[in-house]
Amino acid sequence: MGKTLQKIKVSTVNEMPKNLGKTVTIGSHEIALFHLANGEFRAIENRCPHKGGVLVEGIVSGDHVFCPMHDWKISVVNGEVQKPDNGCVKTFNVAIENGDVYIVL
Amino acid sequence: MTKQKLVLIGNGMAGVRCIEEIMKIQPERYEVTIFGSEPHPNYNRIQLSNVLQGATSIDDITINDWNWYKDNNITLFSGETVTNIDTIKQIIYSDGNRKVEYDQLILATGSIPFILPINGADKKGVTAFRNIEDCEKMIEYSKNNKKAAVIGGGLLGLEAARGLLNLGMQVDVIHLAEYLMDRQLDPTAGKMLQKELESQGMNFYLGKQTQEIFGETDVKGLRFSDGEEISADLVVMAVGIKPNIQLAKNSGIPVNRGIIVNDYMETGIPNIYAVGECAEHREMVYGLVAPLYEQGKVLAKRICGLKGEAYEGSVLSTKLKVSGVDVFSAGEIFEDEKAKSIKEFNEWNGTYKKVMIRNGKISGAVLFGDTKESNNLLSMINKNAEVSEYLIAGTSEELSVSLVSAMSNEEIICGCNGVTKGDIVSAIESKGLTSIDEVKSCTNASRSCGGCKPLVGDILELTLGDDFSKSNQKESICTCTTLTRDEVVAEIREKNLTHTREVMNVLGWNTSDGCSKCKPALNYYLGMIHPVEYEDEKESRYVNERLHANIQKDGTFSVVPRMYGGVTNPDQLRKIANVADKYNVKLLKVTGGQRIDLFGVEKDDLPSVWADLDMPSGYAYGKTLRTVKTCVGENFCRFGTQDSIGLGIALEKKFERVGTPHKVKMAVSACPRNCAESGIKDLGVVGVDGAWEIYIGGNGGTHLRAAELLCKVKTSDEVIEITGAYIQHYRETANYLERTSVWVERVGFDTIKAVIGDKQKRIELNQRLNEALSVLQEPWKEIIESNAIQTDLFQKVKIPVISNK
Ligand SMILES: Cc1cc2nc3c(=O)[nH]c(=O)nc-3n(C[C@H](O)[C@H](O)[C@H](O)COP(=O)(O)OP(=O)(O)OC[C@H]3O[C@@H](n4cnc5c(N)ncnc54)[C@H](O)[C@@H]3O)c2cc1C
Ligand code: SF4
Ligand code: FES
């Protein structure tokens, strides 16, 4: 299809409080961007596979976010829903350069 | 007074168990000395099978370690064998050249494995299966050798064979009879067992008599009496045991097959007793621990000079410890002229059941494939139950829990350790036990073979039963920790912890960052404990409390401004209407709590919605005081006797914003018609002529609960004082997310009433609550005024469509 990857600046490291999510919409994508306790950034689709809960508002613990709707536990690293529930959300690559946060799309 | 000298010969299961019983009754009476031939402290011989099968390790099967002997002032001579007893002078002699006097002497020398008197039985690679050394030897052999032969298809032989298979050896089992476990099973069950074990990889030679073990110095193989030969590098003899009576015999103590004892375990010589496998009682010698422990109990009482019950023999029951095979046998198992049976054979499922009946009473049973009924059957056999009792129990398909509920307190649950249902129930009740492991360490039940574990579980369930919510407090706050709420709160106070991460680190959380259950709970507890200093952690709050608005299913939010006591005015209504227009609010709704709810606001619009409203936050989202619902009251209603609106507003203004374990709802009605529904609120107030009644613990939610009358007071000030004490007491003692209705039931209404009724406590509670209230701020205002919070929490990043060619 010949699509080229784009790096889109969405925030700066300083603007992102730890263990909280930020809603980022890029075109038709709604993305939940997280700044984890260990300093890493992760981006996943902002929709829970269960009933479409907005994951960006969930409680973040380690590498996981708990959906605020019905408490599904979802990895922000690979998007996998943790047992006993099933499913997967899309993940996006994040790049940090000179204190700026980019989502690669 | 010098202590009497008690000597035990034999540091095994029966003897030491008897000493434990004596220690329980009269720990100070005797100076105890124990001799044991084996170099180990007292260990669980039963578990050797499990060691061989890899389910446990030798290190883990010690029952009493060296410290136990020290702590109980017991002198132990291990690795030392008693060689002679002078029964006249009351002195024993050991192979360690020791000479020890005794006042009372217990023989518990166990048995020795029977070694077939055949050629080659002394070759290298032939072993019995009796002690740790035998077990180690088999493990050692399995490392360099492939072929094992087990002589004996009984319990022990099969357990050894299974272990050797697990150790990677090929195993042949040679058995004299035509079917396996012929002492405990009938041919049907024996054949089923054989099939099962063959499928696990065992190979059987049935109806075979071993005539010779051949090889040079090392074992090479076996020859049967019919001439057939098989090869083997290791031969395990498990053909039976005989009581170890040599010492007794040499010392002139009367013996037959075993050392002869009466119903009090006394031998024919004064001050000498025998228990365990070495003893013969009413012509019976027992080879399982349950009867031996019963004997030990009887003997302990005897030696302590108590008039105890006599030992009258035991019913034997058997379970094979081989995984994947459920076999049970108890009492008599063979039909004859007088003994009939009820049989059920299900070839499809591979289950078999035979219940024996003699003279109309249950006398024995064999179960294969499904042994759920074993405990029930054993207890019926033990009490000689009528067959009708069995038939009734059988047809009604009772649950296991009701099965234990039907048992009497005297019934033995753990046969190995002689623990009754009553012992377990009283331990659970008096010591507040909640797990099988706790019961195990407290009562010894299921400490040996573990067969009674399911029953112990049932008893726990039965005993805790309806009180299970009461025992909630013993549950850990989430799976990240084993600590309970109370323990966590106590540790936070004691260690002065100030941060959720700190609590998790210091208290050994098994996750580094907690979960959606413990994070908000810890955040609450820390705030409750350090109301002034603690800095609330936004990331540990559920979204509603973090953003101070209610999340809706589509990810938008609803906004509920505060209307104290449900009272509003045209000005407020106009503002609400304007905001609804400006932000395209999807729905305007009057809520159950007498407020107006604006639905469908986007997260990033929230701060400006609040600014436009310019009203305080209504906390329709928080774990805090939600609303105080009021009725019309004295000013307008023809029945009203009190100013319900005034009091409602006062309560709401006084207690708004303070964090509570769960949401709190209040209501004030001005007469018992109760238009504000005060009877189903966390705190409800009802006006009567000249007084207010205060009700607590009500709930109108999924678990409807009527509030209970706490007290009756004269003035509204008193209502506020009582309410303050009540809220603070709830804040301090409830589990996070526990509504007052559940809390009142768990803690007990009377207990709470007593605390709040205590003037001094009431004052202190109010002081602590006031301290917490003093630092609270109106959250909407705070956010409107803080750009930082707005960017951190509310701002969305929007990147318009991008071209992607
Ligand atoms: C592998 C295996 C599995 C078993 N599985 C089960 C089971 O599942 N269920 C069950 O109920 N039972 C089982 N048993 C049987 C149970 O272990 C015995 O019934 C029980 O250990 C007997 O206890 P005791 O005290 O009479 O003898 P032991 O435990 O044998 O103790 C006797 C001790 O006395 C010592 N001794 C002997 N003579 C002298 C002397 N002159 N001086 C000093 N010390 C001496 C011996 O060295 C020995 O340590 C099993 C046994 C074995 C070997
Ligand atoms: S509770 Fe009594 S006073 Fe209040 S509105 Fe109802 S009838 Fe009137
Ligand atoms: S929508 Fe996420 S858990 Fe239900």
CSV table of N, CA and C and ligand atoms in Angstrom, one decimal, chain B residues 631-633 637 639-640 669-671 673-675, ligand 2:
chain,number,residue,atom,x,y,z
B,631,CYS,N,-37.5,16.0,53.4
B,631,CYS,CA,-38.9,16.2,53.0
B,631,CYS,C,-39.3,17.7,53.2
B,632,VAL,N,-40.5,18.0,53.0
B,632,VAL,CA,-40.9,19.4,53.0
B,632,VAL,C,-40.8,20.0,54.4
B,633,GLY,N,-41.3,19.2,55.4
B,633,GLY,CA,-41.1,19.6,56.8
B,633,GLY,C,-42.1,20.7,57.3
B,637,CYS,N,-45.6,21.5,55.2
B,637,CYS,CA,-46.3,20.3,55.3
B,637,CYS,C,-47.3,20.3,56.5
B,639,PHE,N,-48.3,17.9,58.2
B,639,PHE,CA,-47.9,16.9,59.2
B,639,PHE,C,-46.6,17.2,59.9
B,640,GLY,N,-45.8,18.0,59.3
B,640,GLY,CA,-44.4,18.2,59.7
B,640,GLY,C,-44.3,18.8,61.1
B,669,SER,N,-36.5,13.4,57.5
B,669,SER,CA,-37.9,13.5,57.3
B,669,SER,C,-38.5,14.2,58.6
B,670,ALA,N,-39.5,14.9,58.4
B,670,ALA,CA,-40.0,15.7,59.6
B,670,ALA,C,-41.1,15.0,60.3
B,671,CYS,N,-41.5,13.8,59.9
B,671,CYS,CA,-42.5,13.0,60.7
B,671,CYS,C,-42.4,11.6,60.2
B,673,ARG,N,-44.0,9.7,58.6
B,673,ARG,CA,-44.5,9.3,57.2
B,673,ARG,C,-43.3,9.1,56.3
B,674,ASN,N,-42.2,9.8,56.7
B,674,ASN,CA,-40.9,9.4,56.1
B,674,ASN,C,-40.8,9.7,54.6
B,675,CYS,N,-41.2,10.8,54.2
B,675,CYS,CA,-41.2,11.1,52.7
B,675,CYS,C,-39.8,11.1,52.2
C,2,SF4,S1,-42.2,13.1,56.2
C,2,SF4,FE1,-43.9,14.0,57.3
C,2,SF4,S2,-43.4,16.1,57.4
C,2,SF4,FE2,-42.1,15.3,55.9
C,2,SF4,S3,-43.2,15.7,54.0
C,2,SF4,FE3,-43.7,13.7,54.6
C,2,SF4,S4,-45.6,13.9,55.7
C,2,SF4,FE4,-44.7,15.9,55.6
